[in-house]
Each structure stands twice: as structure tokens, then as C-alpha cells.
Amino acid sequence: MLYADVIIPLGVESFFTYSVPEEYEHSVTVGTLVVVSFVKNKRYTGVVYALHTNPPVGFETKPIERVIEEGFALSASHLKFLLWLSEYYMTPPGEVTRAALPVSMRLESYTSLSLVNGWEEKLADESELSREEREIMGVFRERGEMCMAEVEKLLKRKDVYVAVRALLEKEIIGIKESVDDLFKPKVERWVRWKRKFSSEELDGILDGLKRAKAQYKMLCDWVYYSDEHHVECLPRTEFVQKIGNSVAALKGLCERGVLEVIVREVSRLEVSEEEVGEVHALSEAQEKVLGDILGCYWEKDCVLLQGVTSSGKTEIYIHLIQETLRQGKQVLYLLPEIALTVQIVKRLRRVFGDQVGVYHSGMADSARAEMWRKQNGTNPYPVVLGVRSSVFLPYQRLGLVIVDEEHESSYKQKEPAPRYNGRDAAIMLGKMSGAKILLGSATPSFESYQNALSGKYGFVQLTTRYGEVMMPELLFVDMKEYRRKKMMKGCFTPVLYEEMKRVLENGMQVILFQNRRGYSTYLQCDRCGSILKCKHCDVSMTYYRYRNTLNCHYCGSLRAVPAVCQDCGQGHYVNRTPGTERIEEDVKQYFPEARVARMDLDVISNKAKFRALIDDFESGNLDVLIGTQMVSKGLDFERVKLVGVMDADSLVGFPDFRAEERAYDMLMQVSGRSGRKGERGKVVIQVVDRQNRVYQLVGKEDYHGFYTLLSREREMFNYPPFSRLIQIELRHVDEVVLRNAANELARQMRERLERRVCGPAEPDVSRVRKMYRIQILIKAEQGLSLSKLKIFLKQKCDELAKTPVGKGVRVYFDVDPL
DNA sequence: AGCACGCCGACT
DNA sequence: GTCGGCGTGCTC
């Protein structure tokens, strides 16, 4: 007997063993998608993980019910990749599978119920039934076939199970198990000539239609229309609308054998409408960089390309893609967010036409499934352009992986599991496939930069800007001084105000950037501007107004607010909160003529609103755009001559050891928005802490210096890139139970891991949907075995769950949290 | 993820 | 006294 270990796409640990019926012995292979029954009559699509002949002990096996499709299976390497992801990110394989497969590919059965034939005879007297049972009968008579969920919905209650089961026992209603294959090809009906007719034949047909006026008219119209528009066929709906407007006439013509309706499978995937053009020639600098990258690939699989903004990285990617395609291999081009990169899609399509497949989270599930199948079939897209989830698509001969803007934190998935980083997953996918990997960024992540410096990655820099683009002029303005002199105009310093005035008077545009990451409040000295940090963690502390204390999100330490500033000894701490919609009001007050719009969360999350806003700004219907970090990414507006950063200190003051790295990156990105073409743009950055090292270094455009300075501290405090982090989050409804469990877990882990354990500490949002949360952070220095550490952590958590202190506490792991 | 089993509070 | 709320554990 053959057995298959199957991964069920649920958040359950490990796999389940099923027996393979004889009829499937040859079609079931490792990677096959199979329908299995799991828990009662629920069915799931699982992935075969292993095949063997050892009869399992301790339980009966159920049989595999069906193989989804002959010959359709995940390749061994694809499966291997998914399992790596599962292990690395401490996520059950089922959950990885769930993330990897589009919903319609992991079809789940629903139990369909209906009245059995001849139920009337079985039920002599309806008074035998309970009130609930009669209610259920009522809805069945009305609706016929239904699944459980629908019955509940119609009766607006959740406890129909007992009554339904009673009816089932009485054999009045029956179960109809149907596995609905949701993946049905999308079809369209088209109308065309049944065959080619000569003009004499057509005359003959028309003569025969003298009495069928509608058909006669339809045929004449069609002859005229098809000639006029040079079309041979039309979609049926369009045909009826445009020609004759009579379904009956069409039917008649089909019956006469003049026309026919054909069913065509259509693709749900976007079709490229770009005209395929030439690849731009590279500048001398770009040419050299391309050569350097190719040179690195002789000995290294992964190369970091650091290219300043506007240096033309994309053009280099295009040349690399072209080369890869020439070798008959596939390319994966990863972007942090697809919505903001319409420009790149267009550009790639212009060069590679319909060889480019786009994959993103906004796609309909059926379209995703179609893309999946296409990539697994005989004619896959050679180039896949997509967001992080594109790493889950099947690849057959991957030759190149490009991760653009590799430092972007949106590559990391937070919720739900798997909490993976698209960049790191892509690197692993590339390695497993024997592909070359290119990471691109203007401000690389410290992790990648360190790998480049250490020689683990190849390192290539592109320092010259393409064309005549100039780096904008950066002006740091001290808000503290103007505040003291009472010269602020709302939230604008006189400098920013004057610049805005000048730009707006010239009919040019302004972007105002306001950071809004998280909700925390921090304390800053009103005199020297220094931000209060934790003594143990090198992270700014979060201020809680209601109890007037400071809390570190990393180690959990608490302290009172010092009476005077720790740095200058004279100033006092003031409460700072990243501002909100006030900016818009101030713009309206000081620039009543200006047309202003805000790009905040509700705009970004709505695709239509977002596009409308971008279009308005692009076409000049708006003068001032206020936004969060979204405005800093990937958008090019020619007429923007000024960018104002309202309060840069809120970037630096964020309670995260990466705050400064992010602040630097954001300021660089934001600067890149100003004056991309023509006249040199300006960036006004309003700060309080003028002396902050981040500002000194942004001004100098010295990434390496910035890295060197900050990395010393990272090393001292044992933060990435000098260590790896694993965050353990515990959740429970009871705050006290949770805290006790966390303390106990941390204590036990410390016995072995000692100072590598930080916390427990409260996250910035400590209670979500009635559940309290608490976090323990593990720092693993280089050289410590990560896989052994993970086993240890998991073991400790499992042990805790079994003791009374840990009862009911849920544990979540986040490997390499951001 | 569901769904059953099982234990405690608001009603007949 | 029961009904039914939800917490806990299992599913091949």
C-alpha cells in the first residue's frame, strides 16, 4: 500500500498521512495537489510532501479522494523552497502553502444540503418536528440546495447544527457532497461567419431573408460593419448591441448556417498594449556598471547595486533582463509596491511587450490562479514583475532575480503568517534555482550593505545621475529658533513659507512630507532638541501621558520623566507627537489660493481615489500635495520644485533601533522628488535638533559615512546586521496571565541564552481586539546556529504551553522582524 | 481553519 | 434543573 504525507493548507503543524488508492498510484507524485477529506466531511486541497509504504500506526488513514489534475504538480524545487520558508520563518508548512496557492487552487468543499427526493412521504406529520426544524424546512423549500453557512445566514443564527442533524437523521434532508472546481476558464462568446461566403452566395442568402426582416437587417449591418472595421468576429454581447439589437435574429442566422457563435477561453491576465520599442542605449557610466555586475557574477551569485536616485538603475535592469531572456531563462523582478510603480510596468512592457507578466495582491484570485497555471505550464511568462508574493509562483528556469528598492520595509510581511521578507525569500529562491540575484537601492539596508562590504555579495555603485538631473539643494531649518522668536506661520518656518510662496507664484508645485509611522509619542528637550533614549537599547523611549512615565519597547524598562535634559542639563522635556491634518489647515490659511490635497491612508487604500489624486497632481489641478511616506516613493512629478519636510525629528525619534536608518532613507527619497527635470529643486527640512548626526550626513550625501557611524553602535548593542533577531509575541485576553507567562518564558530562555533575551516588553499597540500582547526579543549574534536556536525557542514555548502559567497563551514568532 | 467536547453562568 | 455561552484540543 502506498501512503502520501500531505500538507493541508491550514495553520496546523506538520503533515497528515493518507492512503493512495490504486487508481492514483501513478498520478500521485511529490508535489501533486490532491483533494483529501480532513475533519468530518470537510475537504481541502493538500500538497503531497512525501510518498512511502510504511503503514502509519495509531490511526486509520483516509484515502486521497482525487488528484486535482493529471500532471499538475509543484516541482520538487518549488516544494523545497516552500519548506525552506516554513522552516526559516517558523511557520507550519500548511500556512506557507496557504499563502502560496491562490484560493481557487486550494478548493475547499462545502457541504451542500437539500431536501431528499420523496421527503413528503417520510414526513407524515409536520408537528413531529421542533420549531427550529420547521424553520429549516421552510428555508429549504424556498431555496432548494444550500450549504450550512447559507442556512445559518438565512435564519440569522449560528446554532442550526443540532436541528439540521436531526433532519438528516430523519432522512428528510440529505448531504450532497460536491467539490466545486472553482478554477474554470473564463469564456467569452464570439460571433463570426460560419464560413467564408462569396458575394454571389451572400446575395443569395439575402434573397432568402426577404421575409425575415430583422435577420436581413442584421446581416446587412454586419457586412457593412465588418468591412468598415476590418473585423472578422465580435464578442456576442457587442455584436447584439451594435448590429441589429436582436438576439432572435442572431439565433436565426446561426440556424441558417450563416453565422456561428463560438466559445473562446479568454485570459484574465492583463494584456500588454504597449508598443514594443527599442532598448535605450546605456550611458558610459551605466555601461561600465553593467560590465561590473556581469563581472561579479563570475564568482558571486548576488550583487548589490547602489545607485543614487535618478541614476538610471532601471535601464541597467532592462539590459540584464534582455541578456537573461537571450539565454532562454526567466526573470523575477520584485518591487515593494505595485501601485506606485505603474511607470516601471509601462517601461518594461515597452521593451518586452507581452513577455512580462504582472503579479500583485490587487489581482482577482482567478487571475492569480491563471497566472500560476501559466507559469507552471509550457508557455510561462519569461519575465514576472511583482510584489513579494511573486516568490510563490512556480518558476521553471529562473535565471535572474532583481529586487528593486531592496531596503524597503514593505518587503516584510507582518500579518498573517508566514512573516517572510520578500527580498530574503527571493534571494533564497534565486540561490535554489541557480539564478543570479541583483539587489538595487539608493540607500541599501544595513544588512545588504554589510554583506556587500564583507564580500559575501558583489558590490557595484552607480554614482552619476543620468542626463542633466541635479541633486536638489537641501536646506535644514531650525524650528526651535523660530518658535522662540514666535516667527512660525502655523507649522511653517519663515524659510519654508517664503520658498512655498515663490514656487507657487511661479505656478510650480510643492510636496509637503509628514511622517506618520506608528502612534507613539516621545520626549524631546526644548532647549537642545535631544531625544530621550533608553540606556540599554539605544532606542527612543515612548512617553505615556496618563501615567507620566517612559517605557522602552525593547527591554520593557520604565523610568520617570527626568526633571532636566540628560544631555544639556538645562532644558526640559516636552511631549512630541507626529502631527496630523493640521498642515492642510495651515496651507489653506497661509496660501488661500493654493489648491491642496492630502494623500493619507484612506486615499492610498482606495485605488480609484489614489489614481485620481495622482492624475490631478500630475495634470496641475493641484498645487500642494501633503502626504506620508507614500509620496516619497517612486512618483515622478516634473513640476515639483519644492519638497518640505515638516518635522524630520519625528522620523529620528521613532522608538526603533532602525529609526535613523529609515530617517536617512526617507530624507534621501523625499529629496529625490524635487526637481527631477530642468531647474534644480529645493528641499526644506524643518528640524529642532539641528545637530543630529542624521541631518549632518544626509546633507553630505555620504551613505558610507552614515553606515560606518551607525554600525558602530549597532555592533555595540548587538543589533542587526551584527546579529539576527527573532521576536516572540505572546497574546492573551488577561493582562496579568500574559505578563506572568512572558516573564516565566523569558526567565527560562535566559537560563540558556542569557543576555540574548530582551524583554518582555509591550509593543506600541499593546491590545488588539481584546487580546493583550507582549514581546520578547532574541538577539542571535553571528556564528550562533539559527536553526538550533529556533528549535530551542519552539521547545521552550511548547513546554510553557503545557504548564499552568502558560495556559491559553498564544505564541507567534517573527524571524528577522522589521 | 472548523468543529466537537466539556465546563460554568442565566434562564425555564 | 437545563440550555448554551465559549475555551481547548484534534484533525491522517
PDB file of C-alpha atoms in Angstrom, chain A residues 65-266:
ATOM      1  CA  GLU A  65     -10.058  11.343  -2.956  1.00  0.00           C
ATOM      2  CA  ARG A  66      -8.884  12.914  -6.105  1.00  0.00           C
ATOM      3  CA  VAL A  67      -5.886  14.202  -7.918  1.00  0.00           C
ATOM      4  CA  ILE A  68      -6.667  17.777  -8.875  1.00  0.00           C
ATOM      5  CA  GLU A  69      -5.364  17.467 -12.370  1.00  0.00           C
ATOM      6  CA  GLU A  70      -3.192  14.872 -14.025  1.00  0.00           C
ATOM      7  CA  GLY A  71       0.292  16.147 -14.428  1.00  0.00           C
ATOM      8  CA  PHE A  72      -0.252  19.292 -12.395  1.00  0.00           C
ATOM      9  CA  ALA A  73       2.207  19.370  -9.543  1.00  0.00           C
ATOM     10  CA  LEU A  74       4.601  21.629  -7.751  1.00  0.00           C
ATOM     11  CA  SER A  75       8.114  20.904  -8.838  1.00  0.00           C
ATOM     12  CA  ALA A  76      10.488  19.387  -6.333  1.00  0.00           C
ATOM     13  CA  SER A  77      12.468  22.597  -6.188  1.00  0.00           C
ATOM     14  CA  HIS A  78       9.352  24.678  -5.658  1.00  0.00           C
ATOM     15  CA  LEU A  79       8.307  22.449  -2.795  1.00  0.00           C
ATOM     16  CA  LYS A  80      11.781  22.616  -1.371  1.00  0.00           C
ATOM     17  CA  PHE A  81      11.587  26.393  -1.423  1.00  0.00           C
ATOM     18  CA  LEU A  82       8.236  26.430   0.367  1.00  0.00           C
ATOM     19  CA  LEU A  83       9.578  24.100   3.017  1.00  0.00           C
ATOM     20  CA  TRP A  84      12.632  26.261   3.482  1.00  0.00           C
ATOM     21  CA  LEU A  85      10.366  29.234   4.013  1.00  0.00           C
ATOM     22  CA  SER A  86       8.335  27.268   6.506  1.00  0.00           C
ATOM     23  CA  GLU A  87      11.381  26.296   8.491  1.00  0.00           C
ATOM     24  CA  TYR A  88      13.168  29.605   8.325  1.00  0.00           C
ATOM     25  CA  TYR A  89      10.194  31.709   9.334  1.00  0.00           C
ATOM     26  CA  MET A  90       8.965  29.200  11.917  1.00  0.00           C
ATOM     27  CA  THR A  91       5.646  28.809  10.180  1.00  0.00           C
ATOM     28  CA  PRO A  92       3.842  25.498   9.660  1.00  0.00           C
ATOM     29  CA  PRO A  93       4.154  24.265   6.060  1.00  0.00           C
ATOM     30  CA  GLY A  94       0.382  24.388   5.776  1.00  0.00           C
ATOM     31  CA  GLU A  95       0.363  28.098   6.365  1.00  0.00           C
ATOM     32  CA  VAL A  96       3.064  28.640   3.774  1.00  0.00           C
ATOM     33  CA  THR A  97       1.085  26.598   1.288  1.00  0.00           C
ATOM     34  CA  ARG A  98      -1.977  28.641   2.059  1.00  0.00           C
ATOM     35  CA  ALA A  99      -0.100  31.816   1.266  1.00  0.00           C
ATOM     36  CA  ALA A 100       1.437  30.324  -1.852  1.00  0.00           C
ATOM     37  CA  LEU A 101      -1.618  28.927  -3.584  1.00  0.00           C
ATOM     38  CA  PRO A 102      -4.411  31.189  -4.843  1.00  0.00           C
ATOM     39  CA  VAL A 103      -7.687  30.468  -3.064  1.00  0.00           C
ATOM     40  CA  SER A 104      -9.300  28.959  -6.111  1.00  0.00           C
ATOM     41  CA  MET A 105      -6.484  26.452  -6.385  1.00  0.00           C
ATOM     42  CA  ARG A 106      -6.923  25.172  -2.893  1.00  0.00           C
ATOM     43  CA  LEU A 107     -10.579  24.499  -3.387  1.00  0.00           C
ATOM     44  CA  GLU A 108     -12.440  23.634  -0.260  1.00  0.00           C
ATOM     45  CA  SER A 109     -15.584  21.674  -0.342  1.00  0.00           C
ATOM     46  CA  TYR A 110     -18.683  22.978   1.165  1.00  0.00           C
ATOM     47  CA  THR A 111     -21.262  20.609   2.410  1.00  0.00           C
ATOM     48  CA  SER A 112     -24.259  21.115   0.278  1.00  0.00           C
ATOM     49  CA  LEU A 113     -27.640  20.147   1.670  1.00  0.00           C
ATOM     50  CA  SER A 114     -31.004  19.641   0.046  1.00  0.00           C
ATOM     51  CA  LEU A 115     -34.364  18.002   0.657  1.00  0.00           C
ATOM     52  CA  VAL A 116     -34.240  14.353  -0.319  1.00  0.00           C
ATOM     53  CA  ASN A 117     -36.482  13.049  -3.038  1.00  0.00           C
ATOM     54  CA  GLY A 118     -39.814  11.962  -1.647  1.00  0.00           C
ATOM     55  CA  TRP A 119     -39.347  13.706   1.663  1.00  0.00           C
ATOM     56  CA  GLU A 120     -43.085  14.334   1.817  1.00  0.00           C
ATOM     57  CA  GLU A 121     -43.784  10.646   2.306  1.00  0.00           C
ATOM     58  CA  LYS A 122     -41.249  10.350   5.089  1.00  0.00           C
ATOM     59  CA  LEU A 123     -42.747  13.220   6.965  1.00  0.00           C
ATOM     60  CA  ALA A 124     -46.303  12.256   7.709  1.00  0.00           C
ATOM     61  CA  ASP A 125     -46.958  14.987  10.202  1.00  0.00           C
ATOM     62  CA  GLU A 126     -45.052  18.221  10.383  1.00  0.00           C
ATOM     63  CA  SER A 127     -45.938  18.651  14.008  1.00  0.00           C
ATOM     64  CA  GLU A 128     -43.390  15.886  14.721  1.00  0.00           C
ATOM     65  CA  LEU A 129     -40.739  18.487  14.098  1.00  0.00           C
ATOM     66  CA  SER A 130     -39.418  21.051  16.501  1.00  0.00           C
ATOM     67  CA  ARG A 131     -39.910  24.727  15.827  1.00  0.00           C
ATOM     68  CA  GLU A 132     -36.300  25.080  14.644  1.00  0.00           C
ATOM     69  CA  GLU A 133     -36.586  22.092  12.380  1.00  0.00           C
ATOM     70  CA  ARG A 134     -39.687  23.523  10.770  1.00  0.00           C
ATOM     71  CA  GLU A 135     -37.911  26.800  10.215  1.00  0.00           C
ATOM     72  CA  ILE A 136     -35.106  24.994   8.462  1.00  0.00           C
ATOM     73  CA  MET A 137     -37.554  23.059   6.329  1.00  0.00           C
ATOM     74  CA  GLY A 138     -39.075  26.373   5.381  1.00  0.00           C
ATOM     75  CA  VAL A 139     -35.892  27.814   4.005  1.00  0.00           C
ATOM     76  CA  PHE A 140     -35.102  24.610   2.136  1.00  0.00           C
ATOM     77  CA  ARG A 141     -38.460  24.630   0.426  1.00  0.00           C
ATOM     78  CA  GLU A 142     -37.791  28.170  -0.620  1.00  0.00           C
ATOM     79  CA  ARG A 143     -34.220  27.853  -1.746  1.00  0.00           C
ATOM     80  CA  GLY A 144     -33.636  24.195  -2.583  1.00  0.00           C
ATOM     81  CA  GLU A 145     -29.947  23.443  -2.318  1.00  0.00           C
ATOM     82  CA  MET A 146     -27.895  25.217   0.325  1.00  0.00           C
ATOM     83  CA  CYS A 147     -24.767  24.833   2.335  1.00  0.00           C
ATOM     84  CA  MET A 148     -24.541  25.095   6.081  1.00  0.00           C
ATOM     85  CA  ALA A 149     -23.281  28.642   6.076  1.00  0.00           C
ATOM     86  CA  GLU A 150     -26.221  29.767   3.992  1.00  0.00           C
ATOM     87  CA  VAL A 151     -28.764  28.158   6.311  1.00  0.00           C
ATOM     88  CA  GLU A 152     -27.202  29.984   9.232  1.00  0.00           C
ATOM     89  CA  LYS A 153     -27.207  33.231   7.383  1.00  0.00           C
ATOM     90  CA  LEU A 154     -30.833  32.968   6.341  1.00  0.00           C
ATOM     91  CA  LEU A 155     -32.004  32.110   9.830  1.00  0.00           C
ATOM     92  CA  LYS A 156     -29.611  34.644  11.338  1.00  0.00           C
ATOM     93  CA  ARG A 157     -28.312  32.200  13.927  1.00  0.00           C
ATOM     94  CA  LYS A 158     -25.321  30.039  14.482  1.00  0.00           C
ATOM     95  CA  ASP A 159     -26.792  27.026  16.202  1.00  0.00           C
ATOM     96  CA  VAL A 160     -28.665  25.289  13.450  1.00  0.00           C
ATOM     97  CA  TYR A 161     -26.378  22.268  13.553  1.00  0.00           C
ATOM     98  CA  VAL A 162     -28.412  20.268  16.022  1.00  0.00           C
ATOM     99  CA  ALA A 163     -31.650  20.744  14.167  1.00  0.00           C
ATOM    100  CA  VAL A 164     -30.067  20.099  10.788  1.00  0.00           C
ATOM    101  CA  ARG A 165     -28.540  16.946  12.104  1.00  0.00           C
ATOM    102  CA  ALA A 166     -31.915  15.848  13.410  1.00  0.00           C
ATOM    103  CA  LEU A 167     -33.393  16.390   9.975  1.00  0.00           C
ATOM    104  CA  LEU A 168     -30.545  14.457   8.461  1.00  0.00           C
ATOM    105  CA  GLU A 169     -31.200  11.558  10.804  1.00  0.00           C
ATOM    106  CA  LYS A 170     -34.830  11.555   9.830  1.00  0.00           C
ATOM    107  CA  GLU A 171     -33.616  11.438   6.227  1.00  0.00           C
ATOM    108  CA  ILE A 172     -35.676  14.399   5.239  1.00  0.00           C
ATOM    109  CA  ILE A 173     -32.694  16.335   4.055  1.00  0.00           C
ATOM    110  CA  GLY A 174     -29.541  14.849   2.628  1.00  0.00           C
ATOM    111  CA  ILE A 175     -25.906  15.742   2.194  1.00  0.00           C
ATOM    112  CA  LYS A 176     -24.740  16.365  -1.269  1.00  0.00           C
ATOM    113  CA  GLU A 177     -21.010  16.497  -1.300  1.00  0.00           C
ATOM    114  CA  SER A 178     -19.801  18.468  -4.204  1.00  0.00           C
ATOM    115  CA  VAL A 179     -16.278  19.528  -4.787  1.00  0.00           C
ATOM    116  CA  ASP A 180     -16.604  22.568  -6.877  1.00  0.00           C
ATOM    117  CA  ASP A 181     -13.637  23.242  -9.009  1.00  0.00           C
ATOM    118  CA  LEU A 182     -13.571  26.966  -8.829  1.00  0.00           C
ATOM    119  CA  PHE A 183     -10.936  27.169 -11.456  1.00  0.00           C
ATOM    120  CA  LYS A 184     -12.998  27.310 -14.560  1.00  0.00           C
ATOM    121  CA  PRO A 185     -11.517  29.013 -17.544  1.00  0.00           C
ATOM    122  CA  LYS A 186     -13.198  32.282 -18.248  1.00  0.00           C
ATOM    123  CA  VAL A 187     -15.083  32.093 -21.523  1.00  0.00           C
ATOM    124  CA  GLU A 188     -16.474  34.607 -23.929  1.00  0.00           C
ATOM    125  CA  ARG A 189     -18.916  34.017 -26.725  1.00  0.00           C
ATOM    126  CA  TRP A 190     -17.991  35.426 -30.094  1.00  0.00           C
ATOM    127  CA  VAL A 191     -19.949  35.736 -33.302  1.00  0.00           C
ATOM    128  CA  ARG A 192     -18.358  35.158 -36.684  1.00  0.00           C
ATOM    129  CA  TRP A 193     -19.130  33.905 -40.199  1.00  0.00           C
ATOM    130  CA  LYS A 194     -19.847  30.218 -40.279  1.00  0.00           C
ATOM    131  CA  ARG A 195     -17.583  30.065 -43.305  1.00  0.00           C
ATOM    132  CA  LYS A 196     -16.361  32.381 -45.994  1.00  0.00           C
ATOM    133  CA  PHE A 197     -19.074  33.372 -48.414  1.00  0.00           C
ATOM    134  CA  SER A 198     -18.591  34.764 -51.878  1.00  0.00           C
ATOM    135  CA  SER A 199     -20.579  37.886 -52.769  1.00  0.00           C
ATOM    136  CA  GLU A 200     -22.895  35.823 -55.020  1.00  0.00           C
ATOM    137  CA  GLU A 201     -23.589  33.473 -52.133  1.00  0.00           C
ATOM    138  CA  LEU A 202     -24.304  36.439 -49.878  1.00  0.00           C
ATOM    139  CA  ASP A 203     -26.762  37.858 -52.374  1.00  0.00           C
ATOM    140  CA  GLY A 204     -28.471  34.505 -52.404  1.00  0.00           C
ATOM    141  CA  ILE A 205     -28.709  34.416 -48.635  1.00  0.00           C
ATOM    142  CA  LEU A 206     -30.105  37.926 -48.515  1.00  0.00           C
ATOM    143  CA  ASP A 207     -32.708  36.999 -51.095  1.00  0.00           C
ATOM    144  CA  GLY A 208     -33.775  34.153 -48.873  1.00  0.00           C
ATOM    145  CA  LEU A 209     -34.247  36.561 -45.981  1.00  0.00           C
ATOM    146  CA  LYS A 210     -36.849  38.753 -47.616  1.00  0.00           C
ATOM    147  CA  ARG A 211     -39.405  37.666 -45.093  1.00  0.00           C
ATOM    148  CA  ALA A 212     -37.102  37.754 -42.064  1.00  0.00           C
ATOM    149  CA  LYS A 213     -36.632  41.467 -41.758  1.00  0.00           C
ATOM    150  CA  ALA A 214     -34.576  41.509 -38.567  1.00  0.00           C
ATOM    151  CA  GLN A 215     -32.152  38.910 -39.924  1.00  0.00           C
ATOM    152  CA  TYR A 216     -31.911  40.727 -43.213  1.00  0.00           C
ATOM    153  CA  LYS A 217     -31.033  43.965 -41.479  1.00  0.00           C
ATOM    154  CA  MET A 218     -28.605  42.247 -39.150  1.00  0.00           C
ATOM    155  CA  LEU A 219     -26.753  40.600 -41.990  1.00  0.00           C
ATOM    156  CA  CYS A 220     -26.513  43.825 -43.978  1.00  0.00           C
ATOM    157  CA  ASP A 221     -25.272  45.683 -40.930  1.00  0.00           C
ATOM    158  CA  TRP A 222     -22.724  43.002 -40.214  1.00  0.00           C
ATOM    159  CA  VAL A 223     -21.386  43.002 -43.746  1.00  0.00           C
ATOM    160  CA  TYR A 224     -21.064  46.738 -43.587  1.00  0.00           C
ATOM    161  CA  TYR A 225     -19.588  46.789 -40.079  1.00  0.00           C
ATOM    162  CA  SER A 226     -17.032  44.046 -40.596  1.00  0.00           C
ATOM    163  CA  ASP A 227     -15.860  45.695 -43.768  1.00  0.00           C
ATOM    164  CA  GLU A 228     -15.671  49.108 -42.165  1.00  0.00           C
ATOM    165  CA  HIS A 229     -13.807  47.993 -39.056  1.00  0.00           C
ATOM    166  CA  HIS A 230     -11.846  45.154 -40.621  1.00  0.00           C
ATOM    167  CA  VAL A 231     -13.094  42.639 -38.107  1.00  0.00           C
ATOM    168  CA  GLU A 232     -13.914  39.003 -38.651  1.00  0.00           C
ATOM    169  CA  CYS A 233     -15.698  38.450 -35.386  1.00  0.00           C
ATOM    170  CA  LEU A 234     -17.186  40.259 -32.406  1.00  0.00           C
ATOM    171  CA  PRO A 235     -17.992  39.368 -28.827  1.00  0.00           C
ATOM    172  CA  ARG A 236     -21.604  38.246 -28.745  1.00  0.00           C
ATOM    173  CA  THR A 237     -22.871  40.989 -26.447  1.00  0.00           C
ATOM    174  CA  GLU A 238     -21.173  43.637 -28.509  1.00  0.00           C
ATOM    175  CA  PHE A 239     -22.488  42.082 -31.705  1.00  0.00           C
ATOM    176  CA  VAL A 240     -26.066  42.184 -30.476  1.00  0.00           C
ATOM    177  CA  GLN A 241     -25.702  45.740 -29.236  1.00  0.00           C
ATOM    178  CA  LYS A 242     -24.142  47.123 -32.357  1.00  0.00           C
ATOM    179  CA  ILE A 243     -25.761  45.048 -35.012  1.00  0.00           C
ATOM    180  CA  GLY A 244     -29.494  44.708 -35.200  1.00  0.00           C
ATOM    181  CA  ASN A 245     -30.062  44.512 -31.454  1.00  0.00           C
ATOM    182  CA  SER A 246     -31.935  41.245 -31.736  1.00  0.00           C
ATOM    183  CA  VAL A 247     -30.898  38.028 -30.107  1.00  0.00           C
ATOM    184  CA  ALA A 248     -33.591  36.188 -32.052  1.00  0.00           C
ATOM    185  CA  ALA A 249     -32.207  37.407 -35.372  1.00  0.00           C
ATOM    186  CA  LEU A 250     -28.763  36.216 -34.433  1.00  0.00           C
ATOM    187  CA  LYS A 251     -30.174  32.841 -33.495  1.00  0.00           C
ATOM    188  CA  GLY A 252     -31.944  32.671 -36.809  1.00  0.00           C
ATOM    189  CA  LEU A 253     -28.814  33.430 -38.793  1.00  0.00           C
ATOM    190  CA  CYS A 254     -26.930  30.800 -36.868  1.00  0.00           C
ATOM    191  CA  GLU A 255     -29.636  28.233 -37.579  1.00  0.00           C
ATOM    192  CA  ARG A 256     -29.375  29.044 -41.275  1.00  0.00           C
ATOM    193  CA  GLY A 257     -25.674  28.329 -41.097  1.00  0.00           C
ATOM    194  CA  VAL A 258     -24.661  31.874 -41.969  1.00  0.00           C
ATOM    195  CA  LEU A 259     -23.160  32.907 -38.676  1.00  0.00           C
ATOM    196  CA  GLU A 260     -21.927  30.963 -35.698  1.00  0.00           C
ATOM    197  CA  VAL A 261     -21.294  31.600 -32.059  1.00  0.00           C
ATOM    198  CA  ILE A 262     -18.041  30.234 -30.796  1.00  0.00           C
ATOM    199  CA  VAL A 263     -16.898  29.846 -27.204  1.00  0.00           C
ATOM    200  CA  ARG A 264     -13.466  31.155 -26.585  1.00  0.00           C
ATOM    201  CA  GLU A 265     -11.399  30.810 -23.485  1.00  0.00           C
ATOM    202  CA  VAL A 266     -10.102  34.179 -22.549  1.00  0.00           C
TER     203      VAL A 266
END
